[in-house]
Amino acid sequence: MTSADGTPAVTAVIGVGVMGEALVSGLVRAGRPPATMLLGEKRPERAAELRERYGIAVVDNVEAAAGAQTVVLVVKPQDMSEVLEEVAGSIRPGQLVVSLAAGITTAFLESRLPDGVAVVRVMPNTPALVDQGMLTISPGRHCEEEHLAEVEALLASTGKVLRLPEKHQDAATAISGSGPGYVFFVVESMIEAGVHLGLPRGTATELVVQTLVGSAAMLAETGDHPVVLREQVTSPAGTTAAALRELEIHGVRAAFLAALRAAHDRSRSLAEGS
């Protein structure tokens, strides 16, 4: 995206915590010039750290919003109303506002910004920290193809980007947004099981992590349904079959369905409570 005079457009990132910095570092690694970015950060110590690390100008939120064509809000859902109130007077039609806050709808954003401002809702996840994120994006009422393309270009440095109707964003939040937490929980449980079976913790960790990496690679590279891959490793009356029987007896599948429904419903309630 370029500005009206043909110069590179400026992108402001407001909220440079873990996810915000993941985006900034990804953009820098992808070759985005620091001069085309602004960071909004209030804490002096953190601002100095970011300037030193990335060579990007760090200003207050209002100045960041006023000086950019694309404004990326990477704040907690409960803080979104306050941040929008702070920067709304500096936002103008023609700018693009991108939100990475769980549960915050495009309608919520549009109702607190000047009429006609294009907004895009994004649901990221933490593997973006290692450039392996899964990010879903949904357009607001005033969003055009060029806005979606700009957001895709911004986020591509941190992982895979998928366009999604906004009605599915709460489900995406439950699956991919919160998903790493479930995976880490399963990994933690498998490591503990290994320790209980007599393995040193370091050995159990290495076995579990590499098994996870390899299994994920098989899913991604073969394109086979997980049922097919599971059946390939499940011999009749074998060790895997014995383990899976215990998981079914303990209702693990039903527990996952209930857990993801809870995450979905919580995502939906976040905007209502903002």
C-alpha positions as semicolon CSV with decimal commas, in nm:
position;residue;x (nm);y (nm);z (nm)
1;M;0,000;0,000;0,000
2;T;0,125;0,347;-0,086
3;S;0,003;0,691;0,011
4;A;-0,161;0,932;-0,232
5;D;0,171;1,091;-0,328
6;G;0,326;0,752;-0,411
7;T;0,547;0,725;-0,103
8;P;0,541;0,404;0,103
9;A;0,246;0,394;0,340
10;V;0,313;0,412;0,712
11;T;0,184;0,137;0,940
12;A;0,131;0,207;1,310
13;V;0,119;-0,074;1,565
14;I;-0,054;0,031;1,886
15;G;0,004;-0,215;2,168
16;V;0,348;-0,372;2,139
17;G;0,317;-0,660;2,381
18;V;0,396;-1,020;2,290
19;M;0,170;-1,040;1,984
20;G;0,235;-0,681;1,876
21;E;0,608;-0,734;1,887
22;A;0,571;-1,063;1,698
23;L;0,408;-0,866;1,417
24;V;0,671;-0,591;1,425
25;S;0,964;-0,833;1,426
26;G;0,806;-1,031;1,142
27;L;0,766;-0,717;0,932
28;V;1,128;-0,617;0,996
29;R;1,254;-0,964;0,900
30;A;1,041;-0,950;0,587
31;G;1,219;-0,630;0,482
32;R;0,967;-0,363;0,583
33;P;1,172;-0,041;0,628
34;P;1,162;0,089;0,988
35;A;1,094;0,436;0,849
36;T;0,753;0,314;0,727
37;M;0,641;0,209;1,077
38;L;0,534;0,378;1,397
39;L;0,486;0,213;1,735
40;G;0,244;0,336;1,998
41;E;0,378;0,274;2,348
42;K;0,320;0,473;2,669
43;R;0,579;0,317;2,900
44;P;0,914;0,501;2,867
45;E;1,128;0,196;2,946
46;R;0,946;-0,021;2,693
47;A;0,958;0,257;2,431
48;A;1,336;0,287;2,471
49;E;1,372;-0,091;2,441
50;L;1,171;-0,100;2,117
51;R;1,364;0,191;1,964
52;E;1,693;0,021;2,043
53;R;1,581;-0,318;1,914
54;Y;1,410;-0,218;1,588
55;G;1,512;0,139;1,505
56;I;1,145;0,235;1,471
57;A;0,998;0,560;1,598
58;V;0,798;0,508;1,919
59;V;0,536;0,772;1,994
60;D;0,213;0,802;2,189
61;N;-0,101;0,634;2,058
62;V;-0,261;0,951;1,923
63;E;0,048;1,048;1,724
64;A;0,082;0,692;1,593
65;A;-0,280;0,687;1,473
66;A;-0,254;1,029;1,311
67;G;0,069;0,951;1,127
68;A;-0,023;0,622;0,959
69;Q;-0,235;0,496;0,672
70;T;-0,283;0,160;0,846
71;V;-0,341;0,145;1,222
72;V;-0,304;-0,196;1,385
73;L;-0,458;-0,230;1,732
74;V;-0,299;-0,515;1,928
75;V;-0,461;-0,460;2,267
76;K;-0,659;-0,670;2,510
77;P;-1,035;-0,687;2,442
78;Q;-1,113;-0,518;2,773
79;D;-0,886;-0,226;2,677
80;M;-1,025;-0,174;2,327
81;S;-1,296;0,080;2,419
82;E;-1,045;0,301;2,599
83;V;-0,793;0,286;2,314
84;L;-1,057;0,361;2,051
85;E;-1,179;0,659;2,251
86;E;-0,821;0,783;2,273
87;V;-0,737;0,756;1,902
88;A;-1,075;0,804;1,728
89;G;-1,021;1,179;1,689
90;S;-0,700;1,111;1,495
91;I;-0,854;0,853;1,261
92;R;-0,992;0,974;0,929
93;P;-1,176;0,816;0,635
94;G;-0,923;0,661;0,400
95;Q;-0,730;0,500;0,681
96;L;-0,741;0,128;0,754
97;V;-0,787;0,007;1,112
98;V;-0,693;-0,351;1,192
99;S;-0,790;-0,515;1,522
100;L;-0,616;-0,822;1,669
101;A;-0,837;-0,835;1,980
102;A;-1,036;-1,152;2,046
103;G;-1,413;-1,115;2,031
104;I;-1,414;-0,752;1,914
105;T;-1,644;-0,726;1,612
106;T;-1,608;-0,498;1,312
107;A;-1,942;-0,338;1,408
108;F;-1,800;-0,258;1,752
109;L;-1,499;-0,090;1,591
110;E;-1,702;0,099;1,332
111;S;-1,940;0,235;1,595
112;R;-1,647;0,402;1,772
113;L;-1,462;0,534;1,467
114;P;-1,548;0,804;1,213
115;D;-1,800;0,694;0,952
116;G;-1,647;0,537;0,645
117;V;-1,325;0,409;0,805
118;A;-1,231;0,065;0,677
119;V;-1,177;-0,196;0,949
120;V;-1,053;-0,554;0,944
121;R;-1,088;-0,802;1,229
122;V;-0,802;-1,048;1,282
123;M;-0,770;-1,353;1,505
124;P;-0,402;-1,447;1,543
125;N;-0,238;-1,714;1,755
126;T;0,090;-1,735;1,944
127;P;0,284;-1,950;1,692
128;A;0,311;-1,618;1,505
129;L;0,605;-1,564;1,740
130;V;0,798;-1,823;1,536
131;D;0,644;-1,728;1,200
132;Q;0,406;-2,025;1,210
133;G;0,086;-1,848;1,308
134;M;-0,266;-1,915;1,187
135;L;-0,444;-1,584;1,134
136;T;-0,804;-1,537;1,018
137;I;-0,924;-1,203;0,880
138;S;-1,273;-1,059;0,823
139;P;-1,370;-0,731;0,655
140;G;-1,595;-0,459;0,791
141;R;-1,866;-0,272;0,596
142;H;-1,630;-0,022;0,431
143;C;-1,350;-0,266;0,354
144;E;-1,238;-0,313;-0,008
145;E;-1,022;-0,576;-0,172
146;E;-0,716;-0,352;-0,144
147;H;-0,762;-0,334;0,233
148;L;-0,778;-0,712;0,268
149;A;-0,472;-0,748;0,045
150;E;-0,284;-0,498;0,264
151;V;-0,371;-0,691;0,580
152;E;-0,267;-1,018;0,418
153;A;0,067;-0,864;0,321
154;L;0,116;-0,733;0,675
155;L;0,041;-1,063;0,842
156;A;0,205;-1,302;0,595
157;S;0,541;-1,260;0,766
158;T;0,402;-1,424;1,081
159;G;0,223;-1,725;0,933
160;K;-0,070;-1,841;0,723
161;V;-0,356;-1,596;0,659
162;L;-0,710;-1,710;0,584
163;R;-1,007;-1,494;0,488
164;L;-1,316;-1,588;0,684
165;P;-1,674;-1,456;0,710
166;E;-1,701;-1,274;1,041
167;K;-1,979;-1,502;1,161
168;H;-1,713;-1,776;1,189
169;Q;-1,456;-1,572;1,383
170;D;-1,572;-1,690;1,725
171;A;-1,526;-2,049;1,609
172;A;-1,181;-1,964;1,469
173;T;-1,095;-1,807;1,804
174;A;-1,195;-2,128;1,981
175;I;-0,998;-2,350;1,743
176;S;-0,686;-2,167;1,629
177;G;-0,674;-1,861;1,852
178;S;-0,693;-2,062;2,174
179;G;-0,573;-2,384;2,012
180;P;-0,206;-2,361;2,110
181;G;-0,317;-2,367;2,473
182;Y;-0,491;-2,702;2,422
183;V;-0,191;-2,844;2,237
184;F;0,049;-2,733;2,511
185;F;-0,185;-2,885;2,771
186;V;-0,179;-3,221;2,589
187;V;0,199;-3,201;2,553
188;E;0,235;-3,122;2,923
189;S;0,015;-3,421;3,009
190;M;0,211;-3,657;2,784
191;I;0,542;-3,543;2,936
192;E;0,407;-3,603;3,285
193;A;0,292;-3,949;3,177
194;G;0,642;-4,022;3,048
195;V;0,792;-3,919;3,382
196;H;0,545;-4,144;3,565
197;L;0,653;-4,429;3,336
198;G;1,013;-4,381;3,449
199;L;1,162;-4,157;3,180
200;P;1,387;-3,861;3,269
201;R;1,190;-3,539;3,215
202;G;1,427;-3,416;2,944
203;T;1,393;-3,741;2,752
204;A;1,014;-3,740;2,786
205;T;1,003;-3,380;2,663
206;E;1,217;-3,456;2,359
207;L;1,007;-3,761;2,269
208;V;0,679;-3,574;2,299
209;V;0,784;-3,254;2,120
210;Q;0,936;-3,434;1,822
211;T;0,633;-3,662;1,800
212;L;0,413;-3,352;1,788
213;V;0,630;-3,183;1,523
214;G;0,639;-3,497;1,309
215;S;0,266;-3,561;1,339
216;A;0,185;-3,200;1,244
217;A;0,416;-3,228;0,942
218;M;0,238;-3,546;0,830
219;L;-0,100;-3,373;0,854
220;A;0,024;-3,071;0,660
221;E;0,223;-3,253;0,392
222;T;0,012;-3,561;0,318
223;G;-0,326;-3,390;0,318
224;D;-0,473;-3,711;0,461
225;H;-0,765;-3,697;0,700
226;P;-0,653;-3,739;1,063
227;V;-0,870;-4,050;1,090
228;V;-0,666;-4,213;0,811
229;L;-0,337;-4,123;0,980
230;R;-0,465;-4,242;1,317
231;E;-0,573;-4,575;1,171
232;Q;-0,228;-4,621;1,017
233;V;-0,069;-4,621;1,362
234;T;-0,347;-4,814;1,537
235;S;-0,286;-5,187;1,502
236;P;-0,568;-5,418;1,614
237;A;-0,526;-5,500;1,985
238;G;-0,202;-5,300;1,987
239;T;-0,060;-5,037;2,221
240;T;-0,218;-4,739;2,043
241;A;-0,558;-4,909;2,040
242;A;-0,530;-4,970;2,414
243;A;-0,445;-4,606;2,479
244;L;-0,719;-4,469;2,255
245;R;-0,974;-4,691;2,427
246;E;-0,885;-4,526;2,758
247;L;-0,921;-4,180;2,605
248;E;-1,269;-4,269;2,479
249;I;-1,368;-4,419;2,816
250;H;-1,263;-4,097;2,987
251;G;-1,461;-3,885;2,741
252;V;-1,168;-3,691;2,596
253;R;-1,345;-3,631;2,264
254;A;-1,655;-3,497;2,439
255;A;-1,436;-3,285;2,667
256;F;-1,274;-3,120;2,364
257;L;-1,614;-3,047;2,211
258;A;-1,728;-2,887;2,538
259;A;-1,403;-2,694;2,578
260;L;-1,416;-2,543;2,232
261;R;-1,782;-2,450;2,280
262;A;-1,686;-2,269;2,601
263;A;-1,409;-2,080;2,420
264;H;-1,649;-1,993;2,136
265;D;-1,911;-1,859;2,376
266;R;-1,650;-1,661;2,571
267;S;-1,524;-1,501;2,250
268;R;-1,879;-1,398;2,162
269;S;-1,930;-1,243;2,506
270;L;-1,609;-1,037;2,502
271;A;-1,746;-0,764;2,273
272;E;-2,064;-0,744;2,480
273;G;-1,859;-0,678;2,792
274;S;-1,620;-0,428;2,633
